[in-house]
Amino acid sequence: MIRSLRGRLFAGLTAIILLTGLVGGLFAYHWAFDEAIEMQDSVLIQIAGLVQSGSLTGGRELRGVDDDAEVWLFDQASEHDAQLWSLKDGLALAARKGQPIRVLLRTRPDGTRFAVAQRTSVRDEIASDMAFRTVLPIAALIPCLLLVTAVVIARSLRPMVRLAGDLDGRRADDMTPLPAGQMPSELHPFIASINGLLQRVRGMMDQQRRFVADAAHELRTPITALSLQAENLSSVDLPAGVRDRVTTLRQGIGRTRHLLEQLLALARQDAGSLDGTTMPIVALDNVVKEVVADAISEAVNGRVDLGFARVEPVAVRGEAVMLAALVRNLLDNALRFTRQGGRIDARVYRDGAIAILQIEDSGPGVAPEEIGRIFEPFFRGQRPEGDGVGLGLSIVKRIVDRLGGSIEAVNVAEEGRTGLRVLVKLPAASG
Ligand SMILES: Nc1ncnc2c1ncn2[C@@H]1O[C@H](COP(=O)(O)OP(=O)(O)OP(=O)(O)O)[C@@H](O)[C@H]1O
Ligand SMILES: [Mg+2]
């Protein structure tokens, strides 16, 4: 059983074409063969007419009349074949010297008889030759038809292949409905079902995101209260053992707060309804400068040289908070992975229609087998630093996607240096 629709259509249509060709060819062959035989009979009749009118005399082979056909003319007087002359006037099949012949017998007005004859094998050969020529165009047409069929099938199925390619090439979270406009009407119910499914999946995903956002939001208040209490505790005069535990408690609460903030930031990106084109225009260089300024004290504490390697005015469409979250998360990672005495270079500039933001640190970089996964939620690799939760780069990626940009992280591959270089490209806004 052929499983592919294309295979089935082609096999079915090929069978029909071959069968039609075969039956049509056989009929055409027989028809043309009979026709040729009749034509040769009429030649015999014409010759007989000439003999009867006295234009031809019998007793010889009429090579001049038709060379191939070898038409003979016999007179009863010269040909003593009793069996031949026992036949009645008219067309008949007979034998001469052991060979089958077609013969036309006639009686002249004076009562003498004559016969015009032709060897059956010669007649058949001519007839089959003519019949074969009739069938030839049909035979030549079949491969052409098969070719055209294959092309028509391939072209008719192309929208389906395109549709599959479109679905395959989608991002997992891309729920935009499939366009039905250009598709053949047979595919419309199919497309409608897929779109219905996409809509349901989208609804479910939205619900899940709302749940995460709500849960994170609800947890925020008690965690804030807890962290205030822990803060208060640390100002109380406590025995050394208890103080240590309070410090551990505060760190734990701090991590939980960070997790909640990151979850909320992620949920906010997912829930955002604006897309890149309808957002306000923001000066990206100013946002980056502000975030870098905020991080300077942390960098100084860690003895890391944080600064700009290039900064030029460039605007993008986005929300300032969104862009700040993007830059903060990248800078956060760079600071976390850069040792004392290391450096972090920020670059922000415009390259044609693209706004470029690059953060490069001098940390250890990411293990090559992990670099493809660092944008996955909760992925922290084998050598995680600090109190991260593994959501920072997922948030960054969502923001970049929403703004219609791209992001790539590569290890610095220069002699005697290590580090991670993160390059963000966003569509630059004119203005
Ligand atoms: N600059 C960097 N240098 C080395 N490794 C990095 C760097 N940035 C990210 N990584 C690797 O990628 C992982 C994921 O980074 P991501 O920012 O998503 O999470 P995180 O920093 O661990 O947690 P979070 O940002 O949510 O606090 C990190 O755990 C780390 O292994
Ligand atoms: Mg991070």
Short mmCIF file of C-alpha atoms and ligand atoms in Angstrom, two decimals:
data_model
loop_
_atom_site.label_atom_id
_atom_site.label_comp_id
_atom_site.label_asym_id
_atom_site.label_seq_id
_atom_site.Cartn_x
_atom_site.Cartn_y
_atom_site.Cartn_z
CA MET A 1 0.00 0.00 0.00
CA ILE A 2 1.49 3.36 -1.05
CA ARG A 3 1.26 5.79 1.85
CA SER A 4 2.08 9.02 0.11
CA LEU A 5 -0.75 10.88 -1.58
CA ARG A 6 1.56 11.85 -4.43
CA GLY A 7 2.58 8.20 -4.92
CA ARG A 8 -1.02 7.06 -4.92
CA LEU A 9 -2.16 9.70 -7.37
CA PHE A 10 0.73 9.00 -9.67
CA ALA A 11 0.29 5.22 -9.52
CA GLY A 12 -3.47 5.53 -10.16
CA LEU A 13 -3.14 7.98 -13.01
CA THR A 14 -0.27 5.99 -14.55
CA ALA A 15 -2.43 2.85 -14.53
CA ILE A 16 -5.30 4.75 -16.16
CA ILE A 17 -3.04 6.29 -18.81
CA LEU A 18 -1.36 2.97 -19.62
CA LEU A 19 -4.67 1.11 -19.77
CA THR A 20 -6.27 3.76 -21.95
CA GLY A 21 -3.20 3.78 -24.18
CA LEU A 22 -3.21 -0.01 -24.44
CA VAL A 23 -6.93 -0.43 -25.17
CA GLY A 24 -6.97 2.61 -27.47
CA GLY A 25 -3.85 1.38 -29.23
CA LEU A 26 -5.26 -2.13 -29.76
CA PHE A 27 -8.52 -0.80 -31.16
CA ALA A 28 -6.71 1.68 -33.40
CA TYR A 29 -4.40 -1.07 -34.61
CA HIS A 30 -7.23 -3.43 -35.53
CA TRP A 31 -9.28 -0.72 -37.12
CA ALA A 32 -6.33 0.53 -39.19
CA PHE A 33 -5.42 -3.06 -40.15
CA ASP A 34 -8.97 -3.82 -41.42
CA GLU A 35 -9.03 -0.51 -43.21
CA ALA A 36 -5.74 -1.34 -45.01
CA ILE A 37 -7.05 -4.78 -46.01
CA GLU A 38 -10.21 -3.19 -47.46
CA MET A 39 -8.08 -0.69 -49.36
CA GLN A 40 -6.07 -3.51 -50.91
CA ASP A 41 -9.30 -5.28 -51.88
CA SER A 42 -10.42 -2.15 -53.65
CA VAL A 43 -7.11 -2.12 -55.57
CA LEU A 44 -7.89 -5.68 -56.73
CA ILE A 45 -11.34 -4.51 -57.80
CA GLN A 46 -9.89 -1.59 -59.74
CA ILE A 47 -7.42 -3.85 -61.54
CA ALA A 48 -10.22 -6.26 -62.37
CA GLY A 49 -12.14 -3.31 -63.83
CA LEU A 50 -9.19 -2.46 -66.09
CA VAL A 51 -8.92 -6.06 -67.25
CA GLN A 52 -12.62 -6.26 -68.02
CA SER A 53 -12.43 -3.08 -70.09
CA GLY A 54 -9.60 -4.66 -72.07
CA SER A 55 -6.82 -2.36 -70.89
CA LEU A 56 -4.90 -5.23 -69.28
CA THR A 57 -4.45 -8.81 -70.47
CA GLY A 58 -4.01 -11.76 -68.19
CA GLY A 59 -1.37 -14.46 -67.68
CA ARG A 60 1.37 -12.47 -65.99
CA GLU A 61 2.52 -10.79 -62.86
CA LEU A 62 1.55 -7.15 -62.71
CA ARG A 63 4.77 -5.78 -61.28
CA GLY A 64 4.08 -2.42 -62.83
CA VAL A 65 0.81 -2.08 -61.01
CA ASP A 66 2.14 -2.54 -57.54
CA ASP A 67 5.67 -3.78 -57.06
CA ASP A 68 5.45 -4.83 -53.43
CA ALA A 69 1.97 -6.12 -53.65
CA GLU A 70 2.89 -8.54 -56.44
CA VAL A 71 -0.50 -8.63 -57.94
CA TRP A 72 -1.05 -11.51 -60.33
CA LEU A 73 -3.45 -11.73 -63.21
CA PHE A 74 -4.53 -15.22 -64.35
CA ASP A 75 -6.60 -16.36 -67.28
CA GLN A 76 -8.56 -19.58 -67.05
CA ALA A 77 -6.97 -20.58 -70.36
CA SER A 78 -3.37 -20.38 -69.10
CA GLU A 79 -3.78 -21.29 -65.42
CA HIS A 80 -4.88 -24.89 -64.91
CA ASP A 81 -5.80 -24.77 -61.23
CA ALA A 82 -9.11 -26.57 -60.89
CA GLN A 83 -9.61 -25.53 -57.32
CA LEU A 84 -9.23 -21.81 -58.19
CA TRP A 85 -11.72 -21.87 -61.04
CA SER A 86 -14.21 -23.82 -58.95
CA LEU A 87 -14.75 -20.63 -56.88
CA LYS A 88 -17.57 -18.29 -57.72
CA ASP A 89 -17.05 -14.72 -59.03
CA GLY A 90 -16.04 -12.28 -56.33
CA LEU A 91 -13.45 -11.97 -53.56
CA ALA A 92 -12.24 -15.11 -51.79
CA LEU A 93 -9.35 -16.66 -49.94
CA ALA A 94 -7.54 -19.46 -51.75
CA ALA A 95 -4.11 -21.09 -52.03
CA ARG A 96 -1.52 -21.09 -54.78
CA LYS A 97 1.57 -23.28 -54.73
CA GLY A 98 0.99 -23.86 -51.03
CA GLN A 99 0.75 -20.15 -50.20
CA PRO A 100 -2.48 -18.44 -49.05
CA ILE A 101 -3.70 -15.76 -51.44
CA ARG A 102 -6.52 -13.26 -51.74
CA VAL A 103 -8.25 -13.61 -55.08
CA LEU A 104 -10.92 -11.77 -57.08
CA LEU A 105 -12.63 -13.83 -59.80
CA ARG A 106 -14.52 -12.28 -62.71
CA THR A 107 -16.20 -13.51 -65.92
CA ARG A 108 -15.79 -11.46 -69.12
CA PRO A 109 -18.84 -10.85 -71.36
CA ASP A 110 -17.52 -13.54 -73.73
CA GLY A 111 -17.66 -16.15 -70.93
CA THR A 112 -13.91 -16.47 -70.29
CA ARG A 113 -12.87 -16.14 -66.65
CA PHE A 114 -9.92 -14.39 -65.07
CA ALA A 115 -8.58 -13.85 -61.55
CA VAL A 116 -6.64 -11.03 -59.89
CA ALA A 117 -4.71 -12.29 -56.85
CA GLN A 118 -2.30 -11.21 -54.20
CA ARG A 119 -0.29 -13.15 -51.58
CA THR A 120 -1.93 -12.89 -48.17
CA SER A 121 1.43 -12.58 -46.34
CA VAL A 122 2.35 -9.51 -48.42
CA ARG A 123 -1.07 -7.95 -47.84
CA ASP A 124 -0.84 -8.54 -44.08
CA GLU A 125 2.61 -7.08 -43.93
CA ILE A 126 1.51 -3.88 -45.64
CA ALA A 127 -1.61 -3.67 -43.45
CA SER A 128 0.27 -4.20 -40.19
CA ASP A 129 2.83 -1.65 -41.30
CA MET A 130 0.10 0.93 -41.83
CA ALA A 131 -1.67 0.00 -38.59
CA PHE A 132 1.59 0.32 -36.67
CA ARG A 133 2.05 3.84 -38.01
CA THR A 134 -1.43 4.73 -36.77
CA VAL A 135 -0.59 3.52 -33.25
CA LEU A 136 2.82 5.18 -33.11
CA PRO A 137 1.60 8.67 -32.06
CA ILE A 138 -0.44 7.15 -29.22
CA ALA A 139 2.64 5.30 -27.96
CA ALA A 140 4.72 8.47 -28.19
CA LEU A 141 2.05 10.42 -26.30
CA ILE A 142 2.09 8.14 -23.23
CA PRO A 143 5.48 9.18 -21.78
CA CYS A 144 4.56 12.84 -22.37
CA LEU A 145 1.28 12.33 -20.52
CA LEU A 146 3.06 10.62 -17.62
CA LEU A 147 5.51 13.51 -17.40
CA VAL A 148 2.72 16.10 -17.44
CA THR A 149 0.83 14.10 -14.79
CA ALA A 150 3.87 14.03 -12.52
CA VAL A 151 4.36 17.77 -12.92
CA VAL A 152 0.66 18.55 -12.30
CA ILE A 153 0.60 16.34 -9.18
CA ALA A 154 3.78 17.91 -7.80
CA ARG A 155 2.42 21.41 -8.42
CA SER A 156 -0.97 20.62 -6.91
CA LEU A 157 0.62 19.24 -3.75
CA ARG A 158 3.09 22.07 -3.40
CA PRO A 159 0.84 24.21 -1.14
CA MET A 160 0.61 21.27 1.25
CA VAL A 161 4.39 20.87 1.31
CA ARG A 162 4.71 24.63 1.86
CA LEU A 163 2.22 24.47 4.71
CA ALA A 164 4.18 21.68 6.39
CA GLY A 165 7.41 23.64 5.93
CA ASP A 166 5.76 26.72 7.44
CA LEU A 167 4.65 24.73 10.50
CA ASP A 168 8.01 22.99 10.84
CA GLY A 169 9.96 26.22 10.68
CA ARG A 170 7.94 27.91 13.41
CA ARG A 171 9.17 28.82 16.81
CA ALA A 172 7.52 26.66 19.46
CA ASP A 173 5.63 29.63 20.88
CA ASP A 174 4.50 31.07 17.56
CA MET A 175 0.71 30.69 17.59
CA THR A 176 -0.21 32.96 14.69
CA PRO A 177 -2.93 31.28 12.59
CA LEU A 178 -1.97 29.72 9.27
CA PRO A 179 -3.09 31.79 6.27
CA ALA A 180 -5.81 30.05 4.27
CA GLY A 181 -6.15 32.67 1.54
CA GLN A 182 -3.77 31.30 -1.09
CA MET A 183 -4.32 27.65 -0.24
CA PRO A 184 -6.49 25.29 -2.32
CA SER A 185 -10.03 25.05 -0.94
CA GLU A 186 -9.56 21.35 -0.07
CA LEU A 187 -7.00 22.37 2.52
CA HIS A 188 -9.26 24.95 4.18
CA PRO A 189 -10.92 22.57 6.68
CA PHE A 190 -7.51 21.19 7.56
CA ILE A 191 -6.07 24.68 8.07
CA ALA A 192 -9.12 25.67 10.10
CA SER A 193 -8.57 22.65 12.39
CA ILE A 194 -4.90 23.47 12.86
CA ASN A 195 -5.75 27.10 13.58
CA GLY A 196 -8.37 25.99 16.10
CA LEU A 197 -5.78 23.81 17.77
CA LEU A 198 -3.22 26.63 17.79
CA GLN A 199 -5.79 28.89 19.40
CA ARG A 200 -6.53 26.33 22.12
CA VAL A 201 -2.83 25.78 22.79
CA ARG A 202 -2.34 29.52 22.95
CA GLY A 203 -5.21 29.85 25.43
CA MET A 204 -3.70 27.11 27.55
CA MET A 205 -0.26 28.69 27.45
CA ASP A 206 -1.72 32.08 28.39
CA GLN A 207 -3.53 30.49 31.29
CA GLN A 208 -0.34 28.84 32.47
CA ARG A 209 1.63 32.07 32.18
CA ARG A 210 -1.05 33.96 34.08
CA PHE A 211 -0.88 31.31 36.76
CA VAL A 212 2.90 31.68 37.10
CA ALA A 213 2.61 35.48 37.11
CA ASP A 214 -0.21 35.41 39.68
CA ALA A 215 1.62 32.94 41.89
CA ALA A 216 4.82 34.98 41.76
CA HIS A 217 2.85 38.14 42.43
CA GLU A 218 0.98 36.64 45.38
CA LEU A 219 4.23 35.36 46.87
CA ARG A 220 5.88 38.73 46.59
CA THR A 221 4.12 40.33 49.55
CA PRO A 222 4.84 37.57 52.11
CA ILE A 223 8.44 37.31 50.92
CA THR A 224 8.88 41.06 51.25
CA ALA A 225 7.45 40.85 54.76
CA LEU A 226 9.79 37.95 55.58
CA SER A 227 12.81 39.80 54.26
CA LEU A 228 11.88 42.89 56.34
CA GLN A 229 11.63 40.75 59.44
CA ALA A 230 15.02 39.16 58.70
CA GLU A 231 16.43 42.63 58.11
CA ASN A 232 15.09 43.73 61.51
CA LEU A 233 16.59 40.67 63.15
CA SER A 234 20.05 41.50 61.86
CA SER A 235 19.98 44.86 63.64
CA VAL A 236 19.18 43.15 66.96
CA ASP A 237 22.09 42.22 69.16
CA LEU A 238 22.27 38.42 68.82
CA PRO A 239 24.67 35.72 69.93
CA ALA A 240 27.22 34.82 67.20
CA GLY A 241 25.68 31.37 66.41
CA VAL A 242 22.21 32.84 65.89
CA ARG A 243 23.63 35.70 63.80
CA ASP A 244 25.12 33.18 61.36
CA ARG A 245 21.79 31.47 60.97
CA VAL A 246 20.04 34.78 60.44
CA THR A 247 22.56 35.57 57.70
CA THR A 248 21.81 32.21 56.02
CA LEU A 249 18.10 32.92 56.37
CA ARG A 250 18.50 36.35 54.76
CA GLN A 251 20.46 34.87 51.86
CA GLY A 252 17.76 32.24 51.35
CA ILE A 253 15.05 34.87 51.36
CA GLY A 254 17.14 37.01 48.98
CA ARG A 255 17.41 34.09 46.50
CA THR A 256 13.68 33.47 46.68
CA ARG A 257 13.00 37.14 46.03
CA HIS A 258 15.32 37.06 43.03
CA LEU A 259 13.53 33.96 41.71
CA LEU A 260 10.17 35.71 42.08
CA GLU A 261 11.44 38.85 40.37
CA GLN A 262 12.83 36.84 37.48
CA LEU A 263 9.61 34.81 37.16
CA LEU A 264 7.58 37.99 37.15
CA ALA A 265 9.86 39.58 34.56
CA LEU A 266 9.50 36.52 32.34
CA ALA A 267 5.72 36.44 32.79
CA ARG A 268 5.55 40.13 31.97
CA GLN A 269 7.37 39.56 28.67
CA ASP A 270 5.04 36.70 27.77
CA ALA A 271 1.92 38.65 28.64
CA GLY A 272 2.99 41.79 26.78
CA SER A 273 0.56 42.51 23.98
CA LEU A 274 2.49 45.24 22.21
CA ASP A 275 4.73 44.13 19.43
CA GLY A 276 7.92 45.83 18.34
CA THR A 277 6.31 48.07 15.72
CA THR A 278 3.79 49.79 18.02
CA MET A 279 6.18 50.55 20.88
CA PRO A 280 7.57 53.99 21.68
CA ILE A 281 10.99 55.04 20.47
CA VAL A 282 13.66 54.83 23.16
CA ALA A 283 17.30 55.97 23.15
CA LEU A 284 19.07 52.65 23.70
CA ASP A 285 22.40 54.29 24.51
CA ASN A 286 20.81 56.22 27.40
CA VAL A 287 19.23 53.09 28.84
CA VAL A 288 22.55 51.24 28.66
CA LYS A 289 24.37 54.18 30.29
CA GLU A 290 21.89 54.23 33.18
CA VAL A 291 22.13 50.49 33.82
CA VAL A 292 25.94 50.59 33.62
CA ALA A 293 25.99 53.55 36.04
CA ASP A 294 23.83 51.54 38.48
CA ALA A 295 26.25 48.62 38.29
CA ILE A 296 29.43 50.66 38.72
CA SER A 297 29.54 50.39 42.52
CA GLU A 298 29.16 46.59 42.34
CA ALA A 299 31.94 46.46 39.74
CA VAL A 300 34.19 48.63 41.91
CA ASN A 301 33.52 46.37 44.91
CA GLY A 302 34.46 43.32 42.85
CA ARG A 303 37.50 45.16 41.42
CA VAL A 304 36.21 44.73 37.91
CA ASP A 305 36.90 47.36 35.27
CA LEU A 306 33.43 48.07 33.83
CA GLY A 307 33.22 50.64 31.09
CA PHE A 308 32.25 51.53 27.53
CA ALA A 309 34.40 50.53 24.58
CA ARG A 310 32.06 52.33 22.20
CA VAL A 311 28.91 54.34 22.79
CA GLU A 312 26.97 56.19 20.11
CA PRO A 313 23.41 57.51 20.02
CA VAL A 314 20.99 54.92 18.67
CA ALA A 315 17.24 54.59 19.11
CA VAL A 316 15.06 51.46 19.02
CA ARG A 317 11.37 50.75 19.41
CA GLY A 318 10.70 49.29 22.84
CA GLU A 319 9.86 50.10 26.43
CA ALA A 320 12.60 51.56 28.59
CA VAL A 321 11.93 49.05 31.42
CA MET A 322 12.13 46.17 29.02
CA LEU A 323 15.42 47.34 27.56
CA ALA A 324 16.79 48.04 31.03
CA ALA A 325 15.87 44.47 32.12
CA LEU A 326 17.67 43.15 29.05
CA VAL A 327 20.87 45.10 29.73
CA ARG A 328 20.74 44.44 33.48
CA ASN A 329 20.53 40.70 33.03
CA LEU A 330 23.48 40.64 30.62
CA LEU A 331 25.55 42.87 32.89
CA ASP A 332 24.52 40.81 35.90
CA ASN A 333 25.94 37.67 34.30
CA ALA A 334 29.12 39.43 33.19
CA LEU A 335 29.71 40.77 36.72
CA ARG A 336 28.98 37.42 38.27
CA PHE A 337 31.45 35.54 36.10
CA THR A 338 34.27 38.09 35.99
CA ARG A 339 37.02 37.62 38.54
CA GLN A 340 38.82 40.41 40.40
CA GLY A 341 41.03 42.40 38.08
CA GLY A 342 38.92 41.40 35.09
CA ARG A 343 37.11 43.75 32.74
CA ILE A 344 33.73 44.19 31.14
CA ASP A 345 33.33 46.19 27.93
CA ALA A 346 29.97 47.49 26.80
CA ARG A 347 29.34 48.67 23.27
CA VAL A 348 26.26 50.33 21.91
CA TYR A 349 26.11 51.76 18.42
CA ARG A 350 24.28 51.76 15.14
CA ASP A 351 25.26 49.70 12.11
CA GLY A 352 23.04 50.69 9.19
CA ALA A 353 19.46 49.78 10.11
CA ILE A 354 20.58 47.76 13.12
CA ALA A 355 21.18 48.83 16.70
CA ILE A 356 23.96 46.83 18.27
CA LEU A 357 24.50 46.13 21.94
CA GLN A 358 27.48 44.06 22.97
CA ILE A 359 28.58 43.03 26.45
CA GLU A 360 31.92 41.29 26.65
CA ASP A 361 33.48 40.01 29.86
CA SER A 362 36.80 38.41 30.74
CA GLY A 363 35.32 35.52 32.72
CA PRO A 364 35.74 31.84 31.90
CA GLY A 365 33.14 31.83 29.12
CA VAL A 366 30.63 29.01 28.65
CA ALA A 367 31.57 25.37 28.04
CA PRO A 368 31.14 24.71 24.28
CA GLU A 369 28.66 21.88 24.89
CA GLU A 370 26.50 24.23 27.00
CA ILE A 371 26.53 27.34 24.89
CA GLY A 372 23.52 26.21 22.83
CA ARG A 373 21.40 25.82 25.95
CA ILE A 374 22.07 28.94 27.99
CA PHE A 375 18.90 30.65 26.71
CA GLU A 376 16.71 27.82 28.02
CA PRO A 377 14.71 28.63 31.17
CA PHE A 378 16.32 27.32 34.38
CA PHE A 379 19.48 26.21 32.60
CA ARG A 380 22.51 27.07 34.73
CA GLY A 381 25.25 24.83 33.37
CA GLN A 382 27.78 22.80 35.30
CA ARG A 383 29.65 25.75 36.79
CA PRO A 384 26.95 28.14 38.01
CA GLU A 385 28.12 31.20 39.93
CA GLY A 386 26.26 33.01 42.67
CA ASP A 387 22.56 32.90 43.41
CA GLY A 388 21.16 32.85 39.91
CA VAL A 389 18.08 30.84 39.02
CA GLY A 390 18.80 30.37 35.33
CA LEU A 391 16.10 32.71 34.01
CA GLY A 392 18.14 35.80 33.12
CA LEU A 393 19.01 34.85 29.54
CA SER A 394 15.50 33.46 28.89
CA ILE A 395 14.11 36.85 29.82
CA VAL A 396 16.68 38.53 27.57
CA LYS A 397 15.78 36.20 24.69
CA ARG A 398 12.05 36.87 25.04
CA ILE A 399 12.65 40.60 25.04
CA VAL A 400 14.86 40.38 21.96
CA ASP A 401 12.27 38.21 20.18
CA ARG A 402 9.48 40.63 21.02
CA LEU A 403 11.50 43.50 19.63
CA GLY A 404 12.17 41.57 16.43
CA GLY A 405 15.89 41.29 17.05
CA SER A 406 18.42 38.52 17.44
CA ILE A 407 20.93 37.50 20.08
CA GLU A 408 24.03 35.36 20.03
CA ALA A 409 26.57 34.41 22.67
CA VAL A 410 30.08 33.35 21.66
CA ASN A 411 33.17 32.60 23.64
CA VAL A 412 35.98 35.07 23.05
CA ALA A 413 38.43 33.15 20.92
CA GLU A 414 41.57 35.21 21.08
CA GLU A 415 45.07 34.26 22.13
CA GLY A 416 45.51 34.45 25.92
CA ARG A 417 41.97 35.64 26.58
CA THR A 418 38.73 34.09 27.74
CA GLY A 419 35.28 35.48 28.26
CA LEU A 420 31.78 35.58 26.87
CA ARG A 421 30.68 38.01 24.20
CA VAL A 422 26.93 38.56 23.93
CA LEU A 423 25.76 40.39 20.84
CA VAL A 424 22.22 41.76 20.61
CA LYS A 425 20.90 43.15 17.33
CA LEU A 426 17.70 45.17 17.31
CA PRO A 427 15.99 47.01 14.46
CA ALA A 428 17.09 50.62 14.80
CA ALA A 429 14.33 53.25 14.86
CA SER A 430 14.85 56.37 12.84
CA GLY A 431 14.76 59.39 15.09
N1 LIG B 1 28.91 35.97 31.11
C1 LIG B 1 28.85 34.64 31.33
N2 LIG B 1 29.97 33.92 31.50
C2 LIG B 1 29.93 32.59 31.72
N3 LIG B 1 28.77 31.87 31.76
C3 LIG B 1 27.63 32.55 31.60
C4 LIG B 1 27.60 33.95 31.37
N4 LIG B 1 26.31 34.33 31.22
C5 LIG B 1 25.57 33.22 31.37
N5 LIG B 1 26.34 32.14 31.60
C6 LIG B 1 25.89 30.76 31.79
O1 LIG B 1 24.54 30.66 31.37
C7 LIG B 1 23.70 30.24 32.42
C8 LIG B 1 22.35 30.87 32.28
O2 LIG B 1 22.43 32.27 32.47
P1 LIG B 1 21.14 33.01 32.98
O3 LIG B 1 21.44 34.47 33.06
O4 LIG B 1 20.00 32.61 32.15
O5 LIG B 1 20.93 32.40 34.41
P2 LIG B 1 21.63 32.75 35.77
O6 LIG B 1 22.50 33.93 35.58
O7 LIG B 1 22.24 31.51 36.25
O8 LIG B 1 20.38 33.11 36.66
P3 LIG B 1 19.54 34.47 36.68
O9 LIG B 1 20.05 35.31 35.57
O10 LIG B 1 18.14 34.06 36.51
O11 LIG B 1 19.80 35.05 37.99
C9 LIG B 1 24.44 30.64 33.65
O12 LIG B 1 24.04 29.87 34.75
C10 LIG B 1 25.88 30.36 33.25
O13 LIG B 1 26.18 28.98 33.36
MG MG B 2 21.78 35.76 34.76
#
